[in-house]
CSV table of C-alpha atoms in Angstrom, one decimal:
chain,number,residue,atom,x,y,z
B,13,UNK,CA,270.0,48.7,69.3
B,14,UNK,CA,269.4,45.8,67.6
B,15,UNK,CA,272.0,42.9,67.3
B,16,UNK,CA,273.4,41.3,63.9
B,17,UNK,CA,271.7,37.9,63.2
B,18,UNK,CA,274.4,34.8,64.1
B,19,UNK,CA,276.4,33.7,60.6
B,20,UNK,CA,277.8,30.2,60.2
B,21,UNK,CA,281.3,31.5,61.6
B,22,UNK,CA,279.5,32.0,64.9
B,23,UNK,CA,278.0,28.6,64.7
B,24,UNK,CA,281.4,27.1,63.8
B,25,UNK,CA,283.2,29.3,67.2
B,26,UNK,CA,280.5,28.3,69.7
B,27,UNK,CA,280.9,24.6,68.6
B,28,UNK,CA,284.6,24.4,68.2
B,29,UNK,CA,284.8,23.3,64.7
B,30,UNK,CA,286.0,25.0,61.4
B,31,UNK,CA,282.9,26.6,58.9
B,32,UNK,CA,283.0,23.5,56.5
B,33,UNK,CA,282.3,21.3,59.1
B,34,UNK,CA,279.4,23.6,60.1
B,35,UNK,CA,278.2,23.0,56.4
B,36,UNK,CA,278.2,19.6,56.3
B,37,UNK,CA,276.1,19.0,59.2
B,38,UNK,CA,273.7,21.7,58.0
B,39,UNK,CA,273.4,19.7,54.7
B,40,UNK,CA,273.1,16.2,56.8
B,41,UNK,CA,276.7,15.1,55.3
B,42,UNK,CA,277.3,11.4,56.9
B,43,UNK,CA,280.5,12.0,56.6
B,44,UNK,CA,280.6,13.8,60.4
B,45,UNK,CA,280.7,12.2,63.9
B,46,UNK,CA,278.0,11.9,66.3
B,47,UNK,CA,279.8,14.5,68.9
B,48,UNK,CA,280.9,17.1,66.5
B,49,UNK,CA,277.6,16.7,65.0
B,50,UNK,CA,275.7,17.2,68.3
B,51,UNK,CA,277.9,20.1,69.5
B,52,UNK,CA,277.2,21.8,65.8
B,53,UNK,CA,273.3,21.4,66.5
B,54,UNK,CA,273.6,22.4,70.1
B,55,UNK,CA,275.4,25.8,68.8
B,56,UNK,CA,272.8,26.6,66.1
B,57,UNK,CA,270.1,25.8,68.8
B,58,UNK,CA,271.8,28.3,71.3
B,59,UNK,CA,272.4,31.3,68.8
B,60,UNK,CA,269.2,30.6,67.3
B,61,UNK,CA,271.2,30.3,63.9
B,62,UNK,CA,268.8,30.2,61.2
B,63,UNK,CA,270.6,28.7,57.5
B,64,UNK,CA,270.2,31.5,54.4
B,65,UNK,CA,268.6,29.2,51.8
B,66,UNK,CA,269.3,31.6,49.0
B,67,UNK,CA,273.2,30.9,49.9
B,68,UNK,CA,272.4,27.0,50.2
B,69,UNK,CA,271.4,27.3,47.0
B,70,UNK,CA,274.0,29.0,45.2
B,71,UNK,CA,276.7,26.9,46.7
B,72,UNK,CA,275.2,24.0,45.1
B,73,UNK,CA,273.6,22.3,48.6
B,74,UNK,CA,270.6,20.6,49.5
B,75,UNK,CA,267.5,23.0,50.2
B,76,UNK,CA,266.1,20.6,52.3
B,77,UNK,CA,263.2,21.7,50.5
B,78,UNK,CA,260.2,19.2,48.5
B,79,UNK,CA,258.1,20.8,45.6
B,80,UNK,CA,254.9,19.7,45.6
B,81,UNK,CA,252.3,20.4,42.1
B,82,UNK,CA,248.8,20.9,42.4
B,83,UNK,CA,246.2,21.2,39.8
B,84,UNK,CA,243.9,23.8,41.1
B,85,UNK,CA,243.9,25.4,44.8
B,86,UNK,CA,240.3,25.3,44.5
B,87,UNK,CA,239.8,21.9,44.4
B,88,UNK,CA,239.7,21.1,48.4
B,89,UNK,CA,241.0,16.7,46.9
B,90,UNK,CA,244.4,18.6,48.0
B,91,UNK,CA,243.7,19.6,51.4
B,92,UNK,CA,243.9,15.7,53.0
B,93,UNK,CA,246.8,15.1,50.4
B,94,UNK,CA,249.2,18.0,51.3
B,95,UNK,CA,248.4,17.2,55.4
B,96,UNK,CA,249.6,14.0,54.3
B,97,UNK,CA,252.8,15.6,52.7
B,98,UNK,CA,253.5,17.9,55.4
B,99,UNK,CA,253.1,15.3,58.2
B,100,UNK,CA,255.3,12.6,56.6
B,101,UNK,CA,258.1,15.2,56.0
B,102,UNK,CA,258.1,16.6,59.7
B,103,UNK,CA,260.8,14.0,60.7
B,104,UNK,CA,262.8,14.6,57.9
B,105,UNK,CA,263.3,18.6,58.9
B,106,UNK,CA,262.2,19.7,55.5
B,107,UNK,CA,260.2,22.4,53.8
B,108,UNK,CA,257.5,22.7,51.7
B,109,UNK,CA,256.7,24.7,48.8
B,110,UNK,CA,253.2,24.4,46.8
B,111,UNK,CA,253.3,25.7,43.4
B,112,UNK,CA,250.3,25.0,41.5
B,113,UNK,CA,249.6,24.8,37.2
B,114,UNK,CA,247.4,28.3,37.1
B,115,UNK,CA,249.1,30.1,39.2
B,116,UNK,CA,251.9,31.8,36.7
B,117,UNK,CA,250.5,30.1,33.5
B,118,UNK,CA,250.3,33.8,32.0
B,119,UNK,CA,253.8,33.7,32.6
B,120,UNK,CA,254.2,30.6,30.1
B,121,UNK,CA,256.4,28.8,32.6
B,122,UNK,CA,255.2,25.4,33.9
B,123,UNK,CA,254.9,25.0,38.1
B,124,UNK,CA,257.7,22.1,37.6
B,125,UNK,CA,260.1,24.2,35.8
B,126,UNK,CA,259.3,27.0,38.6
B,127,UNK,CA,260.3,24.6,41.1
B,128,UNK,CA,263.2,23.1,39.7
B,129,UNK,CA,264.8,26.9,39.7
B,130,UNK,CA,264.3,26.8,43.5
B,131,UNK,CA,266.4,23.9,43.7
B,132,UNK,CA,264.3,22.0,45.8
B,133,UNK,CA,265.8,18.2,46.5
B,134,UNK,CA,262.4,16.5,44.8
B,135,UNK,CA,258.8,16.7,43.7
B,136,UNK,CA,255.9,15.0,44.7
B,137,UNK,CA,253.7,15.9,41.5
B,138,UNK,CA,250.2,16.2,42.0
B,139,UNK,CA,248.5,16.8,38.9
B,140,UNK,CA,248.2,15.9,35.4
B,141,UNK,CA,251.6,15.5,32.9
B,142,UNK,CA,251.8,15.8,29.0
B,143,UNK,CA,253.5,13.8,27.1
B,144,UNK,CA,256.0,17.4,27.4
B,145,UNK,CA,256.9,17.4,30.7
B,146,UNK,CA,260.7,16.9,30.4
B,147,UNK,CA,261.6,16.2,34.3
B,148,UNK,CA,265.6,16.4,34.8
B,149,UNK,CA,267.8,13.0,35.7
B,150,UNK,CA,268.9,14.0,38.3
B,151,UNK,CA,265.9,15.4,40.3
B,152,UNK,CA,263.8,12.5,42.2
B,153,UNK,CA,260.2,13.2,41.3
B,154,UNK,CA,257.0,11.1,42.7
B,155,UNK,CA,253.7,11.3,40.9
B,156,UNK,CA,250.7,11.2,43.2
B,157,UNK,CA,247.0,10.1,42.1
B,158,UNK,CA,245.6,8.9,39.0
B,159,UNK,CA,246.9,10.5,36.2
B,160,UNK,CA,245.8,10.6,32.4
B,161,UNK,CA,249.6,10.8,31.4
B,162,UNK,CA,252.8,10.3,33.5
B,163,UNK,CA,256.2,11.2,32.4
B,164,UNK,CA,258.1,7.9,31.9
B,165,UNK,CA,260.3,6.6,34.5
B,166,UNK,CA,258.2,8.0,37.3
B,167,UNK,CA,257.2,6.0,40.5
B,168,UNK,CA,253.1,6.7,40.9
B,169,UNK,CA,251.3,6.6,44.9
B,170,UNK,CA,247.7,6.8,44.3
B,171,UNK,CA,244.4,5.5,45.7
B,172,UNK,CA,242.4,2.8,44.0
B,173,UNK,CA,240.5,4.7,41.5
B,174,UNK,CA,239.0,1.9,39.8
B,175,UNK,CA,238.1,0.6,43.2
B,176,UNK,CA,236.6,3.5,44.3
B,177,UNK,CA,234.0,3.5,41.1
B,178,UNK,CA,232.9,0.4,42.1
B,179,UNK,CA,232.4,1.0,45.8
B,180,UNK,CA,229.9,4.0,45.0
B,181,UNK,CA,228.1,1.8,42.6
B,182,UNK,CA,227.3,-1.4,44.7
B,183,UNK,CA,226.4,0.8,47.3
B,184,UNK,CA,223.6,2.2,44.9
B,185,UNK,CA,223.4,-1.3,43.6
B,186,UNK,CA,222.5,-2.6,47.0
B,187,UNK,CA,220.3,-0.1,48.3
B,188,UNK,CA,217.9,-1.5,44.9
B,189,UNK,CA,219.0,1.6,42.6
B,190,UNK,CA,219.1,0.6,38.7
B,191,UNK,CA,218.5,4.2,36.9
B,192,UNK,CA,222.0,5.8,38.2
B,193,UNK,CA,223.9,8.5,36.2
B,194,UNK,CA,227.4,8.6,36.7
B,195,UNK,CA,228.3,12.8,36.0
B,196,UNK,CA,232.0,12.4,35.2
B,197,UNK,CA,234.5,14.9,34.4
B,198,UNK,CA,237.8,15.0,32.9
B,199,UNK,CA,241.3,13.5,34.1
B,200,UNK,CA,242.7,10.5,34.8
B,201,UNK,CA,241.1,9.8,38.5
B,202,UNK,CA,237.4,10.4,36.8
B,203,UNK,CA,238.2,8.4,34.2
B,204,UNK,CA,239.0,5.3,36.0
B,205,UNK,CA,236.2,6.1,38.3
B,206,UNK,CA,233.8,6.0,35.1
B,207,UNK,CA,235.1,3.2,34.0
B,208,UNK,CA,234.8,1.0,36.8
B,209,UNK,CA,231.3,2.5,37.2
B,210,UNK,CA,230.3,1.6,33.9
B,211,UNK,CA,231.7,-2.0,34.2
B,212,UNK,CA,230.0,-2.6,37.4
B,213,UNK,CA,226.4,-1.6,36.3
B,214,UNK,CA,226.4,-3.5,33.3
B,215,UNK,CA,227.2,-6.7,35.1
B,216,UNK,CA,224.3,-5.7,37.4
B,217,UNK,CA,222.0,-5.5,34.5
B,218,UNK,CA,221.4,-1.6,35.2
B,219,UNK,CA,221.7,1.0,32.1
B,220,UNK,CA,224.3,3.2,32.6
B,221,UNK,CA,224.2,6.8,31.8
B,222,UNK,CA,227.2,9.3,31.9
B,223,UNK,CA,227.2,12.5,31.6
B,224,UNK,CA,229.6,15.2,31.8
B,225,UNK,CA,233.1,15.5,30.8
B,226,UNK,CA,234.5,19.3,31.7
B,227,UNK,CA,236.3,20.1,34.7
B,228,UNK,CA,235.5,18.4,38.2
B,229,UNK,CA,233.7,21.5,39.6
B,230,UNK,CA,230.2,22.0,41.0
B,231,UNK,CA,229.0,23.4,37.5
B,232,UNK,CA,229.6,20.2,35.7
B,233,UNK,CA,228.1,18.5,38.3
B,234,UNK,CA,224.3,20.6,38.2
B,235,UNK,CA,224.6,20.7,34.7
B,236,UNK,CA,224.8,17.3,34.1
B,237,UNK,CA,222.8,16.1,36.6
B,238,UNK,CA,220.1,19.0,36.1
B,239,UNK,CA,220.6,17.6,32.2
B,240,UNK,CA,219.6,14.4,33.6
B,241,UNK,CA,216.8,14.6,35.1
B,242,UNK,CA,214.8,16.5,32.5
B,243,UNK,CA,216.0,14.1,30.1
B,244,UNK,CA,215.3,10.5,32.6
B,245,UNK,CA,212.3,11.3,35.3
B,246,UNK,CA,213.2,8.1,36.6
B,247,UNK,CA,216.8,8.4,38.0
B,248,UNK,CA,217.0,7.5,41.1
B,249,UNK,CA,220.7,7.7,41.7
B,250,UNK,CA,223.2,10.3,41.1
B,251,UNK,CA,227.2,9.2,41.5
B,252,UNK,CA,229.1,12.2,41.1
B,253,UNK,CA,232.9,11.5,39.8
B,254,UNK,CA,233.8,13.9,43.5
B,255,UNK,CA,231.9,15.7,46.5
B,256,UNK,CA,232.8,19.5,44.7
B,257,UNK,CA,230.5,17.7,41.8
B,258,UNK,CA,227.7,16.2,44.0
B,259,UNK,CA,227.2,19.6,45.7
B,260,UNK,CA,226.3,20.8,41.9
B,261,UNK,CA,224.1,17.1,41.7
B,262,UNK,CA,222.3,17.7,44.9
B,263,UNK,CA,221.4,21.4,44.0
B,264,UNK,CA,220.4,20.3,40.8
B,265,UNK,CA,217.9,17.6,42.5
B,266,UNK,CA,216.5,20.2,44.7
B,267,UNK,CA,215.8,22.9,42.0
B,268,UNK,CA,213.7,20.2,40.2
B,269,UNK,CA,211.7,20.3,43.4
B,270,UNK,CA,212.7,17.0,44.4
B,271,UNK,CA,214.3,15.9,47.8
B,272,UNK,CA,217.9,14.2,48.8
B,273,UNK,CA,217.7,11.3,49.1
B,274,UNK,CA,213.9,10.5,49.4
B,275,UNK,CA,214.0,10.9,46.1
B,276,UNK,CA,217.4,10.9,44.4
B,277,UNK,CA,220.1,9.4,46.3
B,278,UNK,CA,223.6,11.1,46.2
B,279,UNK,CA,227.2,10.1,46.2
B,280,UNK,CA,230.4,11.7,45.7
B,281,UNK,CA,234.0,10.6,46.3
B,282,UNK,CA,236.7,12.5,47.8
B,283,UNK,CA,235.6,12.5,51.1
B,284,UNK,CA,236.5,16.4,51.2
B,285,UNK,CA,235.8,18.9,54.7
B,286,UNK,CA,232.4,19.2,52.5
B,287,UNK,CA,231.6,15.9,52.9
B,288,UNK,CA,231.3,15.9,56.5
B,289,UNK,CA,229.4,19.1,57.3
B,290,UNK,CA,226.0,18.9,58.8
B,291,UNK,CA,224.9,20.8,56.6
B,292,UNK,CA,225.3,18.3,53.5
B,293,UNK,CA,226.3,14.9,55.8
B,294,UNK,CA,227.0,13.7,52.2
B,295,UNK,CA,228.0,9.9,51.5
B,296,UNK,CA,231.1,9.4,49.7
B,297,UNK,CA,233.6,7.5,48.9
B,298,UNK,CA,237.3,7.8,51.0
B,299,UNK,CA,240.5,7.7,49.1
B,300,UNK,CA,242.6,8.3,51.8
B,301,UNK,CA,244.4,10.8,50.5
B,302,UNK,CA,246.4,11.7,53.4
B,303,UNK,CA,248.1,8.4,53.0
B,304,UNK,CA,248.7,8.9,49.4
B,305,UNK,CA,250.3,12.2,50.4
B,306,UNK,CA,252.3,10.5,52.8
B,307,UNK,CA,253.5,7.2,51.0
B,308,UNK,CA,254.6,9.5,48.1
B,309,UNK,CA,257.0,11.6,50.3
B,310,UNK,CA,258.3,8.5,51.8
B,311,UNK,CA,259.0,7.0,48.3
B,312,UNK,CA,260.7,10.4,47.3
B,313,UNK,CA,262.7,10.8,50.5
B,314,UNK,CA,264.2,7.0,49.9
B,315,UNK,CA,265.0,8.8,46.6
B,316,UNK,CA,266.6,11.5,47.3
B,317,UNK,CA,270.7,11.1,47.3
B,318,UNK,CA,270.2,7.8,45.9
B,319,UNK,CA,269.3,6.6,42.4
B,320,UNK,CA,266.7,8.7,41.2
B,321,UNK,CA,264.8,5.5,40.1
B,322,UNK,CA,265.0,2.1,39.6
B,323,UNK,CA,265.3,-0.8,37.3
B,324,UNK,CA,261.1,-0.3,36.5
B,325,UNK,CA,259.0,2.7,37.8
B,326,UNK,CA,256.7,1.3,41.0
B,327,UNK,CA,253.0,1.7,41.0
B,328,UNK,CA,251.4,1.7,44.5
B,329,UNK,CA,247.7,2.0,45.4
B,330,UNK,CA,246.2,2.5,48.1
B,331,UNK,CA,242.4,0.6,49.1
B,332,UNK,CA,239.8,3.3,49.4
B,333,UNK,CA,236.7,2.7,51.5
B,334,UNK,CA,232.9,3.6,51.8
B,335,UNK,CA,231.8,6.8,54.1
B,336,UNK,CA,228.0,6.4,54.2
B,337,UNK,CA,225.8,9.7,55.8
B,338,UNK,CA,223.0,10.8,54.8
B,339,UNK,CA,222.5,11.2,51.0
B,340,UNK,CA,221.6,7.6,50.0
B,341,UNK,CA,219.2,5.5,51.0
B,342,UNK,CA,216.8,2.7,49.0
B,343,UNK,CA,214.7,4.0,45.8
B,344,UNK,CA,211.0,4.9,46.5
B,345,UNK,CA,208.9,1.9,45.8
């Protein structure tokens, strides 16, 4: 026969204190001293009392709970970012919950809104805003990465972008390459990544060529570098606006029935689980996206029961840095 699950009143008889108190220490309420505090913990330990979230909620509490927008599951930029997330808030005892913008789009709701009805105490927001996105007062959202557009008021944790652009091109630079195409795609981290490119090989007396401008995915990356080559025999370079794209650039080397990098060197930025597989040992560029991930929680926990922003929104970047493997190496003399 199986045995009812323990309720807060349980909690609050084991530990000697009345159900309110019980509340407040489950909501992290300063307002409670250190022993009633520790005997209220020590009784939800021993009854293995877990709090009914749905009932939080309604009673107008904190969730304990951080919302975190994505783009696209598909696009593996997220996996070192939300490690990042999830290790930062592990000292804070709270949640997670990942919505992302394709998910429910049929349903004409946006992934913030979705989150918002969950209550969750803040948003880290991962992907890119329209000059639409209404985000409440009274909610403490962080944005993290480059975006196009960011809602205004909003405190932004990314890496470098423009840094990054110009890391992948001296690297080409200084292995001797001067025919490099840059295949970009669309958003506000590609952007700044072309744009740094662009900058940098002019001042190094190389012609730039771009190409691309669709979504950040392996297609747009063959395409344009497949595009490329049959329209410039003599690239020697391919910088790929991420590592998804220059898995599309490298295949589209090899099915012109040349060799990586004997005869086109590749680099992509990201530095993505792809990235690193012997199968591909590809040289990229490292935004340190974990650390993004984690400096944005940090900014939303300070947050969170406090002003929801201060007297200007913050901007802080973090310094990317060069991964080089296998894909690059000097031009063919």
């Amino acid at each position: 026969m199986s045995h009812r699950p323990p309720t807060i009143i349980d909690v609050a008889a084991r530990a000697g204190v009345s159900k309110s108190l019980v509340s407040m220490v489950l909501r992290d309420d300063p307002g409670v001293s250190a022993a009633r505090r520790t005997a209220v913990l020590a009784a939800v330990e021993e009854l293995g009392y877990r709090p009914n979230r749905a009932a939080a909620i309604l009673a107008g509490t904190r969730t304990r709970t951080i919302g975190v927008v994505v783009d696209d599951f598909r696009n593996p930029w997220f996996v070192p970012m939300l490690d990042g997330v999830r290790t930062a808030l592990a000292p804070h005892g709270l949640r997670l919950t990942v919505a992302d913008t394709q998910a429910n789009a049929h349903l004409g709701t946006s992934p913030l809104d979705d989150l918002l009805a969950l209550r969750v105490d803040g948003v880290v927001l991962a992907a890119e805003g329209s000059a639409d996105t209404v985000v409440p007062p009274d909610t403490p959202v962080v944005v993290a990465g480059e975006r196009a557009t960011v809602p205004p008021g909003l405190d932004v944790v990314a890496s470098d972008e423009a840094a990054g652009g110009r890391l992948a091109t001296e690297h080409l630079l200084s292995l001797g390459h001067r025919r490099i195409v840059h295949v970009t795609g669309s958003g506000g981290p590609a952007a700044a990544r072309r744009a740094a490119a662009v900058e940098r090989m002019v001042a190094a007396g190389a012609v730039p060529l771009v190409v691309g401008d669709g979504p950040t995915a392996e297609s747009t990356g063959y395409e344009g570098t497949r595009r490329a080559l049959a329209a410039h025999s003599g690239t020697t370079a391919v910088f790929a606006a991420n590592d998804v794209m220059a898995m599309g650039a490298i295949a589209a080397v090899r099915d012109a029935g040349l060799r990586v990098p004997e005869d086109v060197s590749v680099i992509g930025n990201d530095e993505t689980p792809l990235a690193s597989s012997p199968l591909v040992r590809l040289t990229t560029v490292d935004p340190h996206n974990d650390e993004v991930g984690r400096l944005a929680v940090e900014r939303l926990v300070s947050l969170i029961g406090g002003p929801t922003a201060g007297p200007a929104p913050t901007r802080t970047l973090v310094q990317p840095s060069l991964v080089v493997r296998s894909t690059t190496a000097p031009p063919r003399a």
